[in-house]
Amino acid sequence: MNDALRAGVETFAPLYIEVKRLITQGLIEGEWQAGAALPSETRLAQRYHVSIGTIRRAVDELVAEQILVRQQGRGTFVATHDPKRLLFHFFHVVRNDGVKEMPEPEMLAFERDRADTAVARRLNLLPGERVFRIRNLVRLAGEPMILDELVLSQARFPDLTEKIFREREATVYALYQTRYGINVVRAAERLRATAAERASAKLLNVRPGAPLLEIHRTAMTYHNTPVELRTSLVNTAAHEYWSDFGKA
Amino acid sequence: MNDALRAGVETFAPLYIEVKRLITQGLIEGEWQAGAALPSETRLAQRYHVSIGTIRRAVDELVAEQILVRQQGRGTFVATHDPKRLLFHFFHVVRNDGVKEMPEPEMLAFERDRADTAVARRLNLLPGERVFRIRNLVRLAGEPMILDELVLSQARFPDLTEKIFREREATVYALYQTRYGINVVRAAERLRATAAERASAKLLNVRPGAPLLEIHRTAMTYHNTPVELRTSLVNTAAHEYWSDFGKA
DNA sequence: AAGTGGTCTAGACCACCAT
DNA sequence: TGGTGGTCTAGACCACTTA
């Protein structure tokens, strides 16, 4: 594109970074929906007036970030939130012997609330903005194992109701993606050990004061924009949190 | 290299993977020591009879794995275990407000033992092989915060003594690297919540039964070969474990 | 000024998938 | 058979470091 696309951009970046930004923009604007195929690399090269090598460099990074998926001979696709992706990329609790079990969530409460300063900061909202608070009990192999609370901006999920959330057919992130066009692409997690309070202990079937793993997650969409806060309490008597999935 | 280097290799892999393997082999054999510069990409291309593009592809991956470090205009270097690398890549405990504090370890015990079946499996040893067990109390900002136990194969660290370990000048991984030529390049960690036992509680200055974060780490060198097991007990009253460093 | 890594190009050939 | 991604090449030019 030789400066054509760069015109008007103050700060110059490598071409492949610009191309990556343009592709991401297309994803944000819904030009390519989840599961859809992108144009072939040849066509993308024509469209952005760069060589195929530059396209490949940009797509390489989006594939590394698990935003796109390449399939040789078929094409390049927008990653979808199927159960497999959830398990491998966003769910890190594993049985002691290494077996991954599919989480089975049950909604306990669905409330409307307002963001305090901490929530506002972490969700990029103003203090006092409306949020949903949703509590779930998650079972593994039928046993209650995780208690979590989600916080979402009402502005971002305008018509979300308790019924929609409870009766969804797929994972929570698939709901965000299909109904609201919000594609969660990354999650940052912070962990600590804590003691079970009476209410949590009862739900998780442990004694009050028992050690639980507390996980604070911020789930993000493109450009690291936060869209969901989640606090999980995990009974790690027979399970562990695996910190390094995926690498080599 | 057009099949020249591939001759004798049964299972064909892309050239850049072969080149990556050859460079890694050079690192294992000590051809390039920690901190040293590799030959320039032009020279590597000549040496392995491939184009510069293929060299770059191989080096790209080693850089992504933090095994090599590129510096434009200067060259490509073997990553060293300086305090900064430790903090950013291998030490995930951070103060609640996000400030990273440099860990200050104090050796408590240095013992010789034999591997039980679990240790043997995780360290790729035979049950009964000799190991070191080293316990440390780690302070953050002067306060006791982490209790850890390392398990190392005596065969891998032949002349290691209590004195050498205690009087080392740099980090543990720098010691492995400079004295034994073992470069720790990756660590896998599994976490759980546990209750403080009497002895640990006393050392960490918490009450018995207080929740502690238990971290099981396997530190690995090239080809995911395990070289160190480490179990840490962390007081997370004012600290957290950050799970996703480094990404975007 | 010389040498290094960083970007970008254009094109060849291969492996795989759909039809 | 035609289209897709995957690999590999050769070379140009740029940005940065060192001397």
Coordinates of C-alpha atoms (C1' of nucleotides) in Angstrom, one line a residue:
Chain A
M1 CA 0.0 0.0 0.0
N2 CA 3.0 2.2 0.1
D3 CA 1.8 5.1 2.2
A4 CA -1.7 5.0 0.7
L5 CA -3.3 3.5 3.8
R6 CA -0.8 5.2 6.0
A7 CA -1.9 8.6 4.9
G8 CA -3.5 10.4 7.8
V9 CA -1.8 8.2 10.4
E10 CA 0.5 10.3 12.5
T11 CA 2.6 7.6 14.1
F12 CA 4.1 5.2 11.5
A13 CA 4.0 1.5 12.3
P14 CA 5.2 -1.4 10.2
L15 CA 2.8 -2.2 7.4
Y16 CA 1.8 -5.6 8.8
I17 CA 0.8 -3.9 12.1
E18 CA -1.4 -1.5 10.1
V19 CA -2.9 -4.5 8.2
K20 CA -3.5 -6.3 11.5
R21 CA -5.3 -3.2 12.8
L22 CA -7.5 -3.0 9.7
I23 CA -8.4 -6.7 9.9
T24 CA -9.2 -6.3 13.6
Q25 CA -11.3 -3.3 12.8
G26 CA -13.3 -5.5 10.3
L27 CA -13.8 -8.0 13.1
I28 CA -15.0 -5.4 15.5
E29 CA -17.4 -4.0 13.0
G30 CA -18.8 -7.4 12.2
E31 CA -17.7 -7.5 8.6
W32 CA -16.6 -11.1 9.3
Q33 CA -18.8 -12.9 11.9
A34 CA -17.7 -15.7 14.2
G35 CA -17.0 -18.8 12.3
A36 CA -17.0 -17.1 8.9
A37 CA -14.1 -17.3 6.5
L38 CA -11.9 -14.3 5.7
P39 CA -11.1 -13.6 2.1
S40 CA -8.1 -15.6 0.9
E41 CA -4.7 -14.2 1.5
T42 CA -4.4 -13.3 -2.2
R43 CA -7.6 -11.2 -2.0
L44 CA -6.6 -9.6 1.3
A45 CA -3.3 -8.6 -0.4
Q46 CA -5.2 -7.0 -3.3
R47 CA -7.6 -5.3 -0.9
Y48 CA -4.9 -3.7 1.3
H49 CA -2.4 -3.2 -1.6
V50 CA 0.3 -5.1 0.1
S51 CA 2.2 -8.3 -0.7
I52 CA 1.0 -11.7 0.5
G53 CA 4.0 -11.9 2.8
T54 CA 2.8 -8.9 4.7
I55 CA -0.7 -10.3 4.9
R56 CA 0.7 -13.5 6.3
R57 CA 2.7 -11.7 8.9
A58 CA -0.5 -9.9 10.1
V59 CA -2.6 -13.0 10.1
D60 CA 0.2 -14.9 11.9
E61 CA -0.2 -12.6 14.9
L62 CA -4.0 -12.9 14.9
V63 CA -3.7 -16.7 14.8
A64 CA -1.2 -16.6 17.6
E65 CA -3.7 -14.6 19.7
Q66 CA -6.3 -17.2 18.9
I67 CA -8.5 -14.7 17.2
L68 CA -8.3 -16.3 13.8
V69 CA -7.8 -20.0 12.9
R70 CA -6.1 -21.2 9.7
Q71 CA -7.0 -24.4 8.0
Q72 CA -4.8 -25.5 5.2
G73 CA -6.7 -26.0 2.0
R74 CA -9.9 -24.5 3.4
G75 CA -9.2 -20.9 4.5
T76 CA -8.8 -18.7 7.5
F77 CA -11.7 -18.4 9.9
V78 CA -12.9 -16.2 12.8
A79 CA -12.5 -18.3 16.0
T80 CA -15.7 -19.3 17.6
H81 CA -16.5 -20.0 21.3
D82 CA -17.1 -23.7 21.1
P83 CA -16.7 -25.8 24.2
K84 CA -13.3 -27.0 23.1
R85 CA -11.9 -23.5 22.9
L86 CA -13.4 -22.7 26.4
L87 CA -11.8 -25.8 27.9
F88 CA -8.4 -25.2 26.4
H89 CA -8.1 -21.4 26.5
F90 CA -10.4 -20.1 29.3
F91 CA -10.9 -22.9 31.8
H92 CA -7.9 -23.7 33.8
V93 CA -9.3 -25.9 36.6
V94 CA -8.2 -29.5 36.1
R95 CA -8.6 -32.6 38.2
N96 CA -5.5 -33.6 40.2
D97 CA -4.7 -36.4 37.8
G98 CA -4.8 -34.0 34.8
V99 CA -8.2 -34.9 33.4
K100 CA -10.2 -31.9 32.2
E101 CA -13.8 -32.0 33.0
M102 CA -16.5 -29.9 31.3
P103 CA -17.9 -27.3 33.7
E104 CA -21.7 -27.5 34.3
P105 CA -22.9 -24.1 35.5
E106 CA -26.2 -23.5 37.3
M107 CA -27.4 -19.9 37.7
L108 CA -28.1 -19.0 41.3
A109 CA -28.9 -15.3 41.1
F110 CA -29.3 -12.5 38.5
E111 CA -29.2 -9.0 39.9
R112 CA -29.0 -5.4 38.7
D113 CA -26.5 -3.2 40.6
R114 CA -24.3 -0.1 40.1
A115 CA -20.6 -0.1 39.7
D116 CA -18.5 0.9 42.6
T117 CA -15.2 2.6 42.0
A118 CA -13.2 -0.6 41.9
V119 CA -15.6 -2.3 39.4
A120 CA -15.8 0.9 37.3
R121 CA -12.0 1.1 37.0
R122 CA -11.6 -2.5 36.0
L123 CA -14.5 -2.4 33.5
N124 CA -13.7 1.0 32.1
L125 CA -17.0 2.4 33.3
L126 CA -17.9 5.4 35.4
P127 CA -18.7 4.8 39.0
G128 CA -22.5 4.4 39.4
E129 CA -23.1 3.0 35.9
R130 CA -25.5 0.0 35.8
V131 CA -24.2 -3.5 35.9
F132 CA -25.5 -7.0 36.1
R133 CA -24.3 -9.3 38.8
I134 CA -24.8 -13.0 38.1
R135 CA -23.9 -15.8 40.5
N136 CA -23.4 -19.4 39.4
L137 CA -22.6 -22.7 41.0
V138 CA -20.4 -24.8 38.7
R139 CA -20.3 -28.6 39.0
L140 CA -17.5 -30.8 37.8
A141 CA -18.5 -34.4 37.2
G142 CA -21.7 -33.6 39.0
E143 CA -20.0 -32.3 42.2
P144 CA -20.3 -28.6 43.2
M145 CA -16.8 -27.3 42.8
I146 CA -16.8 -23.6 41.8
L147 CA -18.8 -20.6 42.9
D148 CA -18.5 -17.6 40.6
E149 CA -19.9 -14.1 40.2
L150 CA -19.9 -12.3 36.9
V151 CA -20.1 -8.5 36.6
L152 CA -21.2 -7.1 33.2
S153 CA -22.0 -3.6 32.0
Q154 CA -25.7 -3.2 31.3
A155 CA -24.8 -0.8 28.5
R156 CA -22.8 -3.4 26.7
F157 CA -25.4 -6.1 27.1
P158 CA -28.6 -4.0 26.7
D159 CA -31.4 -6.5 26.6
L160 CA -29.9 -9.3 28.7
T161 CA -32.4 -10.9 31.0
E162 CA -32.3 -13.6 33.6
K163 CA -34.2 -15.9 31.2
I164 CA -31.8 -15.3 28.3
F165 CA -28.9 -16.0 30.5
R166 CA -30.3 -19.1 32.1
E167 CA -31.7 -20.6 28.9
R168 CA -28.7 -20.1 26.7
E169 CA -27.7 -23.2 24.8
A170 CA -23.9 -22.7 24.7
T171 CA -21.2 -21.3 26.9
V172 CA -21.4 -17.8 28.3
Y173 CA -18.8 -16.5 25.9
A174 CA -20.7 -18.0 23.0
L175 CA -23.7 -16.0 24.2
Y176 CA -21.7 -12.8 24.3
Q177 CA -20.5 -13.5 20.8
T178 CA -23.7 -14.6 19.0
R179 CA -26.2 -12.3 20.7
Y180 CA -24.1 -9.1 21.4
G181 CA -21.2 -9.5 18.8
I182 CA -18.7 -9.3 21.6
N183 CA -15.8 -11.7 21.1
V184 CA -13.8 -12.5 24.2
V185 CA -10.3 -13.1 23.0
R186 CA -8.2 -12.9 26.2
A187 CA -8.5 -13.3 30.0
A188 CA -6.2 -12.1 32.7
E189 CA -6.4 -13.8 36.0
R190 CA -5.1 -13.1 39.5
L191 CA -5.2 -15.8 42.2
R192 CA -5.1 -16.0 46.0
A193 CA -5.9 -18.4 48.7
T194 CA -8.9 -17.5 51.0
A195 CA -11.0 -19.1 53.7
A196 CA -14.6 -20.3 52.9
E197 CA -17.3 -18.1 54.4
R198 CA -20.4 -19.8 55.8
A199 CA -22.6 -19.3 52.7
S200 CA -19.9 -20.4 50.2
A201 CA -18.9 -23.3 52.3
K202 CA -22.5 -24.6 52.4
L203 CA -22.9 -24.3 48.6
L204 CA -19.5 -26.0 47.9
N205 CA -20.1 -28.6 50.6
V206 CA -16.9 -27.8 52.6
R207 CA -16.5 -26.7 56.2
P208 CA -16.4 -22.9 56.9
G209 CA -12.8 -21.7 57.0
A210 CA -11.7 -24.4 54.5
P211 CA -9.1 -23.0 52.1
L212 CA -10.5 -22.0 48.7
L213 CA -8.7 -20.7 45.6
E214 CA -10.1 -17.3 44.7
I215 CA -9.7 -16.3 41.0
H216 CA -10.3 -12.7 39.8
R217 CA -10.6 -12.7 36.0
T218 CA -10.9 -9.8 33.6
A219 CA -12.2 -11.0 30.2
M220 CA -11.3 -8.8 27.3
T221 CA -12.3 -8.3 23.7
Y222 CA -10.2 -6.7 20.9
H223 CA -7.7 -4.1 21.9
N224 CA -7.8 -5.4 25.5
T225 CA -11.1 -3.8 26.2
P226 CA -12.5 -5.4 29.4
V227 CA -16.1 -6.8 29.1
E228 CA -16.6 -9.1 32.0
L229 CA -15.3 -9.4 35.6
R230 CA -15.5 -12.8 37.2
T231 CA -14.6 -13.9 40.7
S232 CA -14.4 -17.6 41.3
L233 CA -14.1 -19.6 44.4
V234 CA -12.7 -23.1 43.7
N235 CA -12.5 -26.1 46.0
T236 CA -9.1 -27.4 45.2
A237 CA -9.2 -30.5 47.4
A238 CA -9.2 -32.7 44.3
H239 CA -8.5 -30.1 41.6
E240 CA -5.7 -27.7 40.5
Y241 CA -5.3 -24.6 38.5
W242 CA -3.0 -25.0 35.6
S243 CA -1.1 -21.9 34.8
D244 CA 0.6 -22.5 31.6
F245 CA -1.6 -24.3 29.1
G246 CA -0.8 -24.3 25.5
K247 CA 2.9 -23.7 25.5
A248 CA 5.1 -26.0 23.5
Chain B
M1 CA 20.1 -26.9 2.5
N2 CA 17.7 -28.7 0.2
D3 CA 17.8 -32.1 1.7
A4 CA 21.5 -32.0 2.6
L5 CA 20.8 -31.5 6.3
R6 CA 17.7 -33.6 6.1
A7 CA 19.5 -36.7 5.0
G8 CA 19.2 -39.4 7.6
V9 CA 16.2 -37.8 9.2
E10 CA 13.4 -40.2 8.9
T11 CA 10.5 -37.9 9.6
F12 CA 10.5 -34.7 7.4
A13 CA 9.8 -31.4 9.1
P14 CA 9.8 -27.9 7.6
L15 CA 13.3 -26.6 7.1
Y16 CA 12.9 -23.8 9.7
I17 CA 12.0 -26.4 12.3
E18 CA 15.2 -28.4 11.4
V19 CA 17.2 -25.2 11.7
K20 CA 15.6 -24.4 15.0
R21 CA 16.5 -27.8 16.2
L22 CA 20.1 -27.4 15.1
I23 CA 20.4 -24.0 16.8
T24 CA 18.9 -25.4 20.0
Q25 CA 21.4 -28.3 19.7
G26 CA 24.2 -25.7 19.6
L27 CA 22.8 -24.1 22.7
I28 CA 22.6 -27.4 24.6
E29 CA 26.2 -28.3 23.6
G30 CA 27.4 -24.9 24.8
E31 CA 28.6 -23.7 21.4
W32 CA 27.0 -20.4 22.3
Q33 CA 27.1 -19.5 26.0
A34 CA 24.5 -17.5 27.9
G35 CA 24.8 -13.8 27.0
A36 CA 26.9 -14.5 23.9
A37 CA 26.0 -13.4 20.4
L38 CA 25.0 -15.9 17.8
P39 CA 26.5 -15.5 14.3
S40 CA 24.7 -13.0 12.2
E41 CA 21.7 -14.2 10.2
T42 CA 23.7 -14.0 7.0
R43 CA 26.3 -16.3 8.4
L44 CA 23.7 -18.7 9.9
A45 CA 22.1 -18.8 6.5
Q46 CA 25.5 -19.8 4.9
R47 CA 26.2 -22.3 7.6
Y48 CA 22.9 -24.2 7.3
H49 CA 22.6 -23.6 3.6
V50 CA 19.2 -22.0 3.8
S51 CA 18.0 -18.5 2.9
I52 CA 17.9 -15.7 5.5
G53 CA 14.1 -15.9 5.5
T54 CA 14.3 -19.4 6.8
I55 CA 16.8 -18.5 9.5
R56 CA 14.6 -15.6 10.6
R57 CA 11.6 -18.0 10.9
A58 CA 13.6 -20.3 13.2
V59 CA 15.0 -17.5 15.3
D60 CA 11.6 -15.9 15.5
E61 CA 10.3 -18.9 17.4
L62 CA 13.3 -19.1 19.7
V63 CA 12.8 -15.4 20.4
A64 CA 9.2 -16.0 21.1
E65 CA 10.2 -18.7 23.6
Q66 CA 12.5 -16.2 25.3
I67 CA 15.5 -18.4 24.5
L68 CA 17.1 -15.8 22.3
V69 CA 17.0 -12.0 22.3
R70 CA 17.3 -9.8 19.3
Q71 CA 18.8 -6.4 19.4
Q72 CA 18.5 -4.4 16.2
G73 CA 21.9 -3.2 15.0
R74 CA 23.8 -5.3 17.5
G75 CA 23.0 -9.0 17.0
T76 CA 21.1 -11.9 18.4
F77 CA 22.0 -13.1 21.9
V78 CA 21.4 -16.1 24.2
A79 CA 19.0 -14.9 27.0
T80 CA 20.6 -14.7 30.4
H81 CA 19.0 -15.2 33.8
D82 CA 19.3 -11.7 35.1
P83 CA 17.0 -10.4 37.9
K84 CA 14.8 -8.7 35.3
R85 CA 14.1 -11.9 33.4
L86 CA 13.3 -13.7 36.7
L87 CA 10.8 -11.0 37.7
F88 CA 9.0 -10.9 34.4
H89 CA 9.1 -14.5 33.3
F90 CA 9.4 -16.7 36.3
F91 CA 8.1 -14.9 39.4
H92 CA 4.4 -14.3 39.4
V93 CA 3.7 -13.2 42.9
V94 CA 2.8 -9.5 43.0
R95 CA 1.6 -7.1 45.7
N96 CA -2.1 -6.4 45.6
D97 CA -1.6 -3.0 44.1
G98 CA 0.4 -4.5 41.2
V99 CA 3.9 -3.6 42.4
K100 CA 6.5 -6.3 41.7
E101 CA 8.9 -6.7 44.6
M102 CA 12.2 -8.5 44.2
P103 CA 12.2 -11.8 46.2
E104 CA 14.9 -12.1 48.9
P105 CA 15.5 -15.8 49.6
E106 CA 17.2 -17.2 52.7
M107 CA 18.2 -20.8 52.7
L108 CA 16.8 -22.8 55.6
A109 CA 17.9 -26.4 54.9
F110 CA 20.0 -28.3 52.4
E111 CA 19.5 -32.0 52.4
R112 CA 20.3 -35.1 50.4
D113 CA 17.5 -37.5 49.7
R114 CA 16.3 -40.1 47.2
A115 CA 13.5 -39.7 44.7
D116 CA 10.2 -41.4 45.4
T117 CA 8.1 -42.5 42.5
A118 CA 6.2 -39.2 42.2
V119 CA 9.4 -37.1 42.1
A120 CA 11.1 -39.5 39.8
R121 CA 8.3 -39.3 37.3
R122 CA 8.2 -35.6 37.4
L123 CA 12.0 -35.2 37.1
N124 CA 12.5 -38.0 34.5
L125 CA 14.6 -40.0 37.0
L126 CA 14.4 -43.6 38.3
P127 CA 12.9 -44.1 41.7
G128 CA 15.7 -44.1 44.3
E129 CA 18.0 -41.8 42.4
R130 CA 19.8 -39.2 44.6
V131 CA 18.3 -35.7 44.8
F132 CA 18.9 -32.5 46.7
R133 CA 16.1 -31.0 48.7
I134 CA 16.6 -27.3 49.5
R135 CA 14.2 -25.2 51.6
N136 CA 14.1 -21.4 51.5
L137 CA 12.2 -18.6 53.2
V138 CA 11.6 -15.8 50.7
R139 CA 10.9 -12.3 51.9
L140 CA 9.2 -9.5 50.0
A141 CA 10.0 -6.0 51.2
G142 CA 11.6 -7.6 54.2
E143 CA 8.6 -9.6 55.3
P144 CA 8.5 -13.4 55.2
M145 CA 6.0 -14.3 52.4
I146 CA 6.9 -17.5 50.7
L147 CA 8.2 -20.8 51.8
D148 CA 9.6 -23.1 49.1
E149 CA 11.3 -26.4 48.6
L150 CA 13.4 -27.2 45.6
V151 CA 14.1 -30.8 44.4
L152 CA 17.1 -31.3 42.0
S153 CA 18.8 -34.4 40.6
Q154 CA 22.3 -34.8 42.1
A155 CA 23.4 -36.3 38.8
R156 CA 22.5 -33.1 37.0
F157 CA 24.2 -30.8 39.6
P158 CA 27.2 -33.0 40.5
D159 CA 29.3 -30.9 42.8
L160 CA 26.5 -28.7 44.3
T161 CA 27.0 -28.0 48.0
E162 CA 25.2 -26.1 50.6
K163 CA 27.9 -23.5 50.6
I164 CA 27.8 -22.9 46.8
F165 CA 24.0 -22.6 47.0
R166 CA 24.0 -20.3 49.9
E167 CA 26.8 -18.0 48.7
R168 CA 25.7 -17.7 45.1
E169 CA 25.7 -14.1 44.0
A170 CA 22.7 -14.2 41.6
T171 CA 19.4 -15.9 41.2
V172 CA 19.1 -19.7 41.4
Y173 CA 18.5 -20.0 37.7
A174 CA 21.6 -18.0 37.0
L175 CA 23.6 -20.4 39.2
Y176 CA 22.2 -23.4 37.2
Q177 CA 23.2 -21.6 34.0
T178 CA 26.7 -20.3 34.8
R179 CA 27.9 -23.3 36.9
Y180 CA 26.1 -26.2 35.3
G181 CA 25.3 -24.9 31.8
I182 CA 21.6 -25.6 32.4
N183 CA 19.4 -23.0 31.0
V184 CA 15.9 -22.9 32.4
V185 CA 13.7 -21.7 29.6
R186 CA 10.2 -22.5 30.8
A187 CA 8.2 -23.3 33.9
A188 CA 4.8 -25.0 34.3
E189 CA 2.9 -24.3 37.4
R190 CA -0.1 -25.8 39.1
L191 CA -1.9 -24.1 42.0
R192 CA -4.2 -24.9 44.8
A193 CA -5.4 -23.5 48.1
T194 CA -4.2 -25.2 51.3
A195 CA -4.2 -24.6 55.1
A196 CA -1.0 -23.6 56.9
E197 CA 0.5 -26.4 59.0
R198 CA 2.0 -25.5 62.3
A199 CA 5.7 -25.2 61.1
S200 CA 4.9 -23.3 57.9
A201 CA 2.5 -21.0 59.8
K202 CA 5.3 -20.1 62.3
L203 CA 7.8 -19.3 59.6
L204 CA 5.3 -17.2 57.6
N205 CA 4.0 -15.5 60.6
V206 CA 0.4 -16.6 60.1
R207 CA -2.0 -18.6 62.3
P208 CA -2.1 -22.4 61.8
G209 CA -4.9 -23.2 59.4
A210 CA -4.6 -19.9 57.5
P211 CA -5.2 -20.2 53.8
L212 CA -2.0 -20.4 51.7
L213 CA -1.5 -20.6 48.0
E214 CA 0.4 -23.7 47.1
I215 CA 2.3 -23.7 43.8
H216 CA 3.9 -26.7 42.2
R217 CA 6.4 -25.7 39.6
T218 CA 8.3 -27.8 37.1
A219 CA 11.2 -25.8 35.6
M220 CA 12.4 -27.1 32.3
T221 CA 15.3 -26.6 30.0
Y222 CA 15.4 -27.2 26.2
H223 CA 13.1 -29.8 24.7
N224 CA 10.9 -29.5 27.9
T225 CA 13.4 -31.5 29.9
P226 CA 12.5 -31.1 33.6
V227 CA 15.4 -29.9 35.8
E228 CA 13.8 -28.6 39.0
L229 CA 10.7 -29.2 41.1
R230 CA 9.6 -26.4 43.4
T231 CA 6.8 -26.3 45.9
S232 CA 6.0 -22.8 47.2
L233 CA 3.6 -21.8 50.0
V234 CA 2.6 -18.2 49.5
N235 CA 0.8 -15.9 52.0
T236 CA -1.6 -14.2 49.8
A237 CA -3.1 -11.8 52.4
A238 CA -1.5 -8.9 50.7
H239 CA -0.2 -10.5 47.5
E240 CA -1.6 -12.2 44.4
Y241 CA -0.5 -14.6 41.7
W242 CA -0.7 -13.1 38.3
S243 CA -1.4 -15.7 35.7
D244 CA -1.0 -14.1 32.4
F245 CA 2.1 -11.9 32.3
G246 CA 3.5 -10.8 29.1
K247 CA 0.6 -11.1 26.7
A248 CA -0.2 -8.1 24.6
Chain C
dA1 C1' 31.1 3.5 7.1
dA2 C1' 30.3 -1.1 7.9
dG3 C1' 27.5 -4.5 10.0
dT4 C1' 23.4 -6.0 12.2
dG5 C1' 18.5 -7.0 12.6
dG6 C1' 13.6 -5.3 10.7
dT7 C1' 10.4 -4.8 6.9
dC8 C1' 8.5 -5.7 2.4
dT9 C1' 8.2 -7.6 -2.0
dA10 C1' 7.5 -11.1 -5.9
dG11 C1' 7.3 -15.5 -7.2
dA12 C1' 8.0 -20.6 -7.0
dC13 C1' 6.5 -24.9 -5.4
dC14 C1' 4.1 -28.0 -2.2
dA15 C1' 0.2 -30.1 0.7
dC16 C1' -4.3 -30.1 1.5
dC17 C1' -9.4 -29.6 0.7
dA18 C1' -13.5 -29.3 -1.9
dT19 C1' -16.0 -30.5 -6.1
Chain D
dT1 C1' -9.0 -29.6 -11.0
dG2 C1' -8.9 -25.2 -8.9
dG3 C1' -8.4 -22.7 -4.7
dT4 C1' -6.5 -22.4 -0.2
dG5 C1' -2.9 -22.0 3.2
dG6 C1' 2.4 -23.6 4.1
dT7 C1' 7.2 -23.3 2.9
dC8 C1' 11.2 -21.4 0.9
dT9 C1' 13.9 -18.3 -1.8
dA10 C1' 16.5 -14.0 -3.3
dG11 C1' 17.0 -9.5 -3.0
dA12 C1' 15.9 -4.5 -1.9
dC13 C1' 15.7 -1.0 1.3
dC14 C1' 15.4 0.8 6.1
dA15 C1' 16.7 1.6 11.2
dC16 C1' 19.9 1.1 14.5
dT17 C1' 24.5 0.4 16.7
dT18 C1' 29.4 0.5 16.9
dA19 C1' 33.6 2.2 15.7

